[in-house]
PDB file of C-alpha atoms in Angstrom:
ATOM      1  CA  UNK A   1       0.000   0.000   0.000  1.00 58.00           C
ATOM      2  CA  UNK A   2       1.162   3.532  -1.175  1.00 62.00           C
ATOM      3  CA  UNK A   3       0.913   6.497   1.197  1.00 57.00           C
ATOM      4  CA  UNK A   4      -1.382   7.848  -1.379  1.00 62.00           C
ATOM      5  CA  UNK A   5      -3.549   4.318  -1.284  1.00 62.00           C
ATOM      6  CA  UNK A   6      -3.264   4.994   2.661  1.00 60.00           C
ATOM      7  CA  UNK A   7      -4.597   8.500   2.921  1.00 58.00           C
ATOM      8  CA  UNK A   8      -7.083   7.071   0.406  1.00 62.00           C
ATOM      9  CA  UNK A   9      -8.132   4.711   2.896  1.00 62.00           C
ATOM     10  CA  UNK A  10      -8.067   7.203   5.354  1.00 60.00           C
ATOM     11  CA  UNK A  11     -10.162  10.077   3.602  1.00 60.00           C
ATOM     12  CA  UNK A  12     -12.695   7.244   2.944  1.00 64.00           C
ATOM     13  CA  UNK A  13     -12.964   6.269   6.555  1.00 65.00           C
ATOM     14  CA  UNK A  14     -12.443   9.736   8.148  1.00 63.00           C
ATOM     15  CA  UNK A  15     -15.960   9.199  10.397  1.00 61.00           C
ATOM     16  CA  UNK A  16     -14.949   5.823  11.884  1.00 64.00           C
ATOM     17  CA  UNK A  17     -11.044   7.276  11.899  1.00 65.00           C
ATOM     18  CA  UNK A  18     -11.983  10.217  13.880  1.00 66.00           C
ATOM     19  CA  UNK A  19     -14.281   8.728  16.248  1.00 66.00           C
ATOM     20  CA  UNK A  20     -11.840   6.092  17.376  1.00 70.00           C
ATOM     21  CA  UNK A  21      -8.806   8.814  17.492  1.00 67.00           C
ATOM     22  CA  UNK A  22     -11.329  10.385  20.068  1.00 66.00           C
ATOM     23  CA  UNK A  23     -12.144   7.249  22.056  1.00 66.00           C
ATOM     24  CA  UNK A  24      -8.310   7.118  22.261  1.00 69.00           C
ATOM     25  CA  UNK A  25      -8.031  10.246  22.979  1.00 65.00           C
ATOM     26  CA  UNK A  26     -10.632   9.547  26.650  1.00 64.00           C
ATOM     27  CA  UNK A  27      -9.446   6.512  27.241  1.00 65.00           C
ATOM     28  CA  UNK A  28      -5.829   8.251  27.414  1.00 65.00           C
ATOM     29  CA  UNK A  29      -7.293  11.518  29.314  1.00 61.00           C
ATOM     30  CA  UNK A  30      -8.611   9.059  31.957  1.00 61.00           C
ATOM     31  CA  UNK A  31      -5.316   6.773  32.455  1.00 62.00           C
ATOM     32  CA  UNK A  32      -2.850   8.890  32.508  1.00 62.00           C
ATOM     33  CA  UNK A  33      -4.786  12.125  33.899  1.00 56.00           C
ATOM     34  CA  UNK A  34      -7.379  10.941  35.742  1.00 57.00           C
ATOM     35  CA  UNK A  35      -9.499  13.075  34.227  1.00 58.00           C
ATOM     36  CA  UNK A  36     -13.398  13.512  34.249  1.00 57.00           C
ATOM     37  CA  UNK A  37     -16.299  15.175  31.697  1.00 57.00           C
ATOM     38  CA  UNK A  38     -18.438  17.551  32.804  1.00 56.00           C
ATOM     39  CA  UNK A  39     -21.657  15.565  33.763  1.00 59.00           C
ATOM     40  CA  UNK A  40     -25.099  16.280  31.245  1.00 59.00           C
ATOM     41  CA  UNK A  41     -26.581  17.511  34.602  1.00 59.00           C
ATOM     42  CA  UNK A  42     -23.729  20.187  35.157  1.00 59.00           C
ATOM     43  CA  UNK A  43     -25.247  23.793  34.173  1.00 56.00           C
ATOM     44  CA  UNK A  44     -23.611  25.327  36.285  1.00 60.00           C
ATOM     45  CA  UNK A  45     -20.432  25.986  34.577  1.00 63.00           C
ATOM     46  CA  UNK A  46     -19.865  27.600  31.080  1.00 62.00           C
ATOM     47  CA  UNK A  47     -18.277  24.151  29.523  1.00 65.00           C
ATOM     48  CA  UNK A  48     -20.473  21.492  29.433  1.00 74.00           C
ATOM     49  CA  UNK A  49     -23.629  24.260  28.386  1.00 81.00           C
ATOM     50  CA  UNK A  50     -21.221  25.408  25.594  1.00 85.00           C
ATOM     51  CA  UNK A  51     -19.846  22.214  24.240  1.00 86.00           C
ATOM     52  CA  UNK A  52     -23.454  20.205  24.525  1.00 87.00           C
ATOM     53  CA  UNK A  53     -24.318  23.283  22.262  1.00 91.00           C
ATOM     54  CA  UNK A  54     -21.405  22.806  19.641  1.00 93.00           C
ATOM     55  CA  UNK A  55     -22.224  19.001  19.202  1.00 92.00           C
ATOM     56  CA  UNK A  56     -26.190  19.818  19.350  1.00 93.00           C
ATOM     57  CA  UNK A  57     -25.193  22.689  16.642  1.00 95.00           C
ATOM     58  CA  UNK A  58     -22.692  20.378  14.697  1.00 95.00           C
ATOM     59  CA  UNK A  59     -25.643  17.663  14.289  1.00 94.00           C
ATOM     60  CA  UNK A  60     -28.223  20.210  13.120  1.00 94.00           C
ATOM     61  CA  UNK A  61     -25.877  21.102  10.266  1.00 94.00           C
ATOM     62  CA  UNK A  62     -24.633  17.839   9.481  1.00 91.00           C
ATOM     63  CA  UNK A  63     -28.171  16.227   9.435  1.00 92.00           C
ATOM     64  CA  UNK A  64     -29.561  19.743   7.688  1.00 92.00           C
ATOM     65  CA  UNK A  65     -26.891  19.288   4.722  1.00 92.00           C
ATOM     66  CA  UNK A  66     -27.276  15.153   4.292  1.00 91.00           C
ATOM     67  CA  UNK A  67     -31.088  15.828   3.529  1.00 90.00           C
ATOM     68  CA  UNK A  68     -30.448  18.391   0.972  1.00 88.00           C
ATOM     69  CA  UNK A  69     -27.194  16.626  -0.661  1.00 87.00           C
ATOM     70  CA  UNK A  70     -27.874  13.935  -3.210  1.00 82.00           C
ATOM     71  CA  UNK A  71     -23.386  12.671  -3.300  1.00 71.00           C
ATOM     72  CA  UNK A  72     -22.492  13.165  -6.982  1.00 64.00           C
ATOM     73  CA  UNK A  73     -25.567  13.168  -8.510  1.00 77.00           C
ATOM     74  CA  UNK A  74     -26.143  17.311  -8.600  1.00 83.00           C
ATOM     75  CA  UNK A  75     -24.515  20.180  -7.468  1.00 90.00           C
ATOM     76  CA  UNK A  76     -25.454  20.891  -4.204  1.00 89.00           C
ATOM     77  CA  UNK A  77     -26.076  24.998  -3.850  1.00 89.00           C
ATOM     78  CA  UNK A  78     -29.421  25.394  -1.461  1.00 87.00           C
ATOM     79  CA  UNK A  79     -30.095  24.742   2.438  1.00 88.00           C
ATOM     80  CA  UNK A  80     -26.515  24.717   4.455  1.00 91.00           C
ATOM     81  CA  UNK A  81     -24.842  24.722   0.831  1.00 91.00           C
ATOM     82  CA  UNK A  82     -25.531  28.464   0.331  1.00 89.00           C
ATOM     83  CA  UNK A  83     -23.785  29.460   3.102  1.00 90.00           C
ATOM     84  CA  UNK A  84     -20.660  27.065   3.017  1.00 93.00           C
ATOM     85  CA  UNK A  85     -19.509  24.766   0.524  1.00 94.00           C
ATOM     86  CA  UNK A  86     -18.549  22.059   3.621  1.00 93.00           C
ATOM     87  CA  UNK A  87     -21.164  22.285   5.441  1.00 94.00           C
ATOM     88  CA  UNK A  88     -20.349  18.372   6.519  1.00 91.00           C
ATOM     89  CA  UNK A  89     -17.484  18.982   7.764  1.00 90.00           C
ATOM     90  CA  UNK A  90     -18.276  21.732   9.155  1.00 93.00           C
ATOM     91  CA  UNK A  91     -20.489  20.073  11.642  1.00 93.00           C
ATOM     92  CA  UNK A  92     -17.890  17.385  12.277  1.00 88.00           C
ATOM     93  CA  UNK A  93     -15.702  19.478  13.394  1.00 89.00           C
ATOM     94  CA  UNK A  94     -18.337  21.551  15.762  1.00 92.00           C
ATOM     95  CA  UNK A  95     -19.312  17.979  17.255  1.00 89.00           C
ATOM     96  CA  UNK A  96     -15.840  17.296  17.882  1.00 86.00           C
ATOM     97  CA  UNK A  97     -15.101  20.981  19.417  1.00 88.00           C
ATOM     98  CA  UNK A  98     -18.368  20.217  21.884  1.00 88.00           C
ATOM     99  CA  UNK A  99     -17.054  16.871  22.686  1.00 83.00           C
ATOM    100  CA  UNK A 100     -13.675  18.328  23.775  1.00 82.00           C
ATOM    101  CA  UNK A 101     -15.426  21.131  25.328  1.00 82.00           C
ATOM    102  CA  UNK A 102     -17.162  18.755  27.862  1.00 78.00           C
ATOM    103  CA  UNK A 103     -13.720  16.902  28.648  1.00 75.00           C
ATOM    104  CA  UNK A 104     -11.541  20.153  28.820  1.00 75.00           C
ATOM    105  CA  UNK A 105      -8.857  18.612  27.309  1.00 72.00           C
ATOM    106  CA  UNK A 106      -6.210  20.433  25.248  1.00 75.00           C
ATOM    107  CA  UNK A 107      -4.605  17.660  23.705  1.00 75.00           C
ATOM    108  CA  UNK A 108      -8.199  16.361  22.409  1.00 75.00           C
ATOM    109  CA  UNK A 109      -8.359  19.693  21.086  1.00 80.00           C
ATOM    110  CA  UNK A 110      -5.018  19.555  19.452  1.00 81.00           C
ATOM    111  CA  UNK A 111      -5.740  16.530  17.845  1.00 79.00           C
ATOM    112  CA  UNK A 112      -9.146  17.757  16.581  1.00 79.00           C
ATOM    113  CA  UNK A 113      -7.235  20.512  15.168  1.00 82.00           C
ATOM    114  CA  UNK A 114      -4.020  18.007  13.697  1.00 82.00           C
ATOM    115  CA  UNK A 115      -6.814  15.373  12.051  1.00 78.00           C
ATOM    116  CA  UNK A 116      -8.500  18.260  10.635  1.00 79.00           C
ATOM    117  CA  UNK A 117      -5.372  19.320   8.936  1.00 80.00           C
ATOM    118  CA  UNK A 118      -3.758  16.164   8.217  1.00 78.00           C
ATOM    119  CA  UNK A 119      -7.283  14.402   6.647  1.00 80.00           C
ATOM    120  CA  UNK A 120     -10.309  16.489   6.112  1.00 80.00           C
ATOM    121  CA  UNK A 121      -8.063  19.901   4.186  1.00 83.00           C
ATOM    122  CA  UNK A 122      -7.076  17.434   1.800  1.00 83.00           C
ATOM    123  CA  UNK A 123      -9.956  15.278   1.862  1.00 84.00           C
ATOM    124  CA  UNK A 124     -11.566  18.985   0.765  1.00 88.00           C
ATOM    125  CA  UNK A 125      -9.344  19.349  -1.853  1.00 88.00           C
ATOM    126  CA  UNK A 126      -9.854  16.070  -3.660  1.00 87.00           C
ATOM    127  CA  UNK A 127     -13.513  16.882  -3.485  1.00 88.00           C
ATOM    128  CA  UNK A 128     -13.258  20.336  -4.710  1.00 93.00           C
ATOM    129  CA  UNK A 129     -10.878  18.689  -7.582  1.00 92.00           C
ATOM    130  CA  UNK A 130     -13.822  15.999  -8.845  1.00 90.00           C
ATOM    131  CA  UNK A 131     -16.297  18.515  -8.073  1.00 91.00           C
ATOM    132  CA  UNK A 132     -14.663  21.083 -10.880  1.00 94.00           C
ATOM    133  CA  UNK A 133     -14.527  18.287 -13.543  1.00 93.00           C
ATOM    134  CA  UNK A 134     -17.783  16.993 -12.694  1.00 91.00           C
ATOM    135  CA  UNK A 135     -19.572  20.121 -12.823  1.00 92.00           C
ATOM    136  CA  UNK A 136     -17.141  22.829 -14.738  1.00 93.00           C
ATOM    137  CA  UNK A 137     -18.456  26.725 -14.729  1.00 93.00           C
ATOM    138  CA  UNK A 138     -21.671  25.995 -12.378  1.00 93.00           C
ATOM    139  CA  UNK A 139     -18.850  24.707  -9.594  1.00 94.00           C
ATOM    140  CA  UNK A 140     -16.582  27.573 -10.499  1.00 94.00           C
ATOM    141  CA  UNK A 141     -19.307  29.969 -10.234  1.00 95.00           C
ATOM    142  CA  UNK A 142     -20.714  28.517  -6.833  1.00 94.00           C
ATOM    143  CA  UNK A 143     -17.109  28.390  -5.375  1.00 94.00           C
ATOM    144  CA  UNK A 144     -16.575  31.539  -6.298  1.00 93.00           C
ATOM    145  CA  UNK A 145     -19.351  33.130  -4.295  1.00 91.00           C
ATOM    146  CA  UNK A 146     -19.483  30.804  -1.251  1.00 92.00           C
ATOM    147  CA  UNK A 147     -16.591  30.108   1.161  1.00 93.00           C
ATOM    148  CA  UNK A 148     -15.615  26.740   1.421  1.00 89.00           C
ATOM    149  CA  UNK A 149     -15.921  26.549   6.000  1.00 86.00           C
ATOM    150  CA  UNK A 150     -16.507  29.725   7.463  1.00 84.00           C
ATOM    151  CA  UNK A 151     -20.033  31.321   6.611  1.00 84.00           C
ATOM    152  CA  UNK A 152     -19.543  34.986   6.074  1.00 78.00           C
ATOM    153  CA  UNK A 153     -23.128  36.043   6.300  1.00 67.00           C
ATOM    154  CA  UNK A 154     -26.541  34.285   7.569  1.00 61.00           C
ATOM    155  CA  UNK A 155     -28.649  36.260   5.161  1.00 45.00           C
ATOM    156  CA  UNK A 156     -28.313  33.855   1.834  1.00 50.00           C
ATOM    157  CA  UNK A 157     -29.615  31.409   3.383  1.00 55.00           C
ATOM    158  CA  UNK A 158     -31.595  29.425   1.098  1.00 57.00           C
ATOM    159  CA  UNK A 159     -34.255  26.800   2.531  1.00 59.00           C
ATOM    160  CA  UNK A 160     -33.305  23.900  -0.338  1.00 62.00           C
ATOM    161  CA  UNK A 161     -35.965  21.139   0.008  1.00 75.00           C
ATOM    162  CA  UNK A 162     -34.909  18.794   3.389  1.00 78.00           C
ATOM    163  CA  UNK A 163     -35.887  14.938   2.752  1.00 80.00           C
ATOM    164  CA  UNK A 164     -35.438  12.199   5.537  1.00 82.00           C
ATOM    165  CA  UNK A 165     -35.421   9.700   2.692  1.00 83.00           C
ATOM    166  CA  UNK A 166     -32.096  11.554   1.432  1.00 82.00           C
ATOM    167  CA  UNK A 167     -30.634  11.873   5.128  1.00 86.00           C
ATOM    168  CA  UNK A 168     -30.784   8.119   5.449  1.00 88.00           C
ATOM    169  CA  UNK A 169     -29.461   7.170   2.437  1.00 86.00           C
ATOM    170  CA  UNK A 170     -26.733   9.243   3.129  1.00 83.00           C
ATOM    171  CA  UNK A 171     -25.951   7.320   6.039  1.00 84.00           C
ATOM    172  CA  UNK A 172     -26.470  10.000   8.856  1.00 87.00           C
ATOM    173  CA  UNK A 173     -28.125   8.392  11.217  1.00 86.00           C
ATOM    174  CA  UNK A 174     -24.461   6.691  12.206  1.00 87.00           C
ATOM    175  CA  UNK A 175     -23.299  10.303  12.602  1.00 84.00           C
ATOM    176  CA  UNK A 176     -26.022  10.624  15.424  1.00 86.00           C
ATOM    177  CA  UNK A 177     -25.587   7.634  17.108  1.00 88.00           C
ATOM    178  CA  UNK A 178     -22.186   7.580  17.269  1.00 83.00           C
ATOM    179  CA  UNK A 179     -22.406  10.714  18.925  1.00 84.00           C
ATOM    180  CA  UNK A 180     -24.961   9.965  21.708  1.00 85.00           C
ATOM    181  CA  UNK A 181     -22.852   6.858  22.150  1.00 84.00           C
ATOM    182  CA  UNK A 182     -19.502   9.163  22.556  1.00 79.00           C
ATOM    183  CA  UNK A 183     -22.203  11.355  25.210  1.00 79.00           C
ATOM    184  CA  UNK A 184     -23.529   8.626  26.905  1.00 81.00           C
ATOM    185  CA  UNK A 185     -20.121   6.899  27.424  1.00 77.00           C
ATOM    186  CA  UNK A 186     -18.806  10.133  29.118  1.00 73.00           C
ATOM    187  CA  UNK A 187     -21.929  10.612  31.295  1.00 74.00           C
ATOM    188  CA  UNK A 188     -21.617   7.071  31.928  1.00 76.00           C
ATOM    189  CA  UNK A 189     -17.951   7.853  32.962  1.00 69.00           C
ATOM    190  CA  UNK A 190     -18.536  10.801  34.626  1.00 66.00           C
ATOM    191  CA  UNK A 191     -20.713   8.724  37.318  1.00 66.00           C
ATOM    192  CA  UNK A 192     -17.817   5.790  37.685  1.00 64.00           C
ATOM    193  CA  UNK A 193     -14.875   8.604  38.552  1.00 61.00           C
ATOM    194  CA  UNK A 194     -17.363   9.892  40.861  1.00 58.00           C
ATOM    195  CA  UNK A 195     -18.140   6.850  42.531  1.00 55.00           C
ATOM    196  CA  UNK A 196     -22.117   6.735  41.442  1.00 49.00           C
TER     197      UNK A 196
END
């Protein structure tokens, strides 16, 4: 296997890739720090209120864009799509931010950041690449006018038609339950390093 083949692999994989670099990532937090996540019933302080919103917020978006997106079929431009061109990823990488939010953990955070860089930039790249061929001057025209991450304004957003039928083909219901099963293994944790 080439390291192209492997990043390949990897690119392909990302979801199941980055959820088990974060399972790592707890598992090492709690071994070698003894460290604990802020329970679900903790309001009290700012983190676990402001990373249950990032992963609530990062699910919206990620669930809003996989019921407007029909993969390679058509260009995607309405819904989450007028305001980013990612808007996937986008809410990956919200979901993870919440998650590390809730463990306070700067090395999760640093590896968020590092798997971010090392597999979804170019993961974005090769898309934006098959994207241009596929779909010549109507991709050109849409990247031109819409930034690929970062919205830069709320007001073009445009509703695009959101089917269920769509979101489950597109496989996002593992997206949620993966991350209630990343939530409920850290309130689950939470009560063990507290003794409950």
């Amino acid at each position: 296997m080439t390291g192209n083949d492997f990043m390949q692999a990897i690119a392909r994989y990302r979801l199941h890739f980055s959820f088990f670099v974060f399972v790592a990532l707890a598992l090492e937090w709690q071994l070698n720090d003894g460290g604990r996540p802020h329970p679900l019933s903790s309001l009290g302080d700012l983190e676990h209120p402001l990373g249950m919103g990032l992963v609530a917020l990062g699910l919206w978006l990620r669930s809003w864009a996989a019921g407007v997106i029909d993969k390679r079929k058509a260009l995607a431009t309405a819904g989450p799509y007028a305001l980013v061109r990612h808007p996937l990823y986008l809410g990956s990488f919200l979901i993870a931010l919440g998650l590390v939010e809730i463990m306070e953990d700067r090395l999760a955070l640093a590896a968020v950041v590092l798997v971010t860089f090392a597999i979804y930039i170019p993961t974005i790249r090769r898309e934006e690449r098959f994207l241009a061929e596929r779909f010549g001057a109507a991709w050109q025209r849409y990247a031109a006018g819409t930034p690929a991450f970062l919205p830069r304004r709320c007001a073009r957003l445009v509703s695009g038609e959101w089917c269920g039928h769509q979101w489950w083909r597109n496989r996002e219901w593992r997206v949620v339950v993966r991350t209630i099963v990343v939530i409920a293994f850290l309130e689950w944790w939470n009560g063990v390093t507290r003794g409950g």
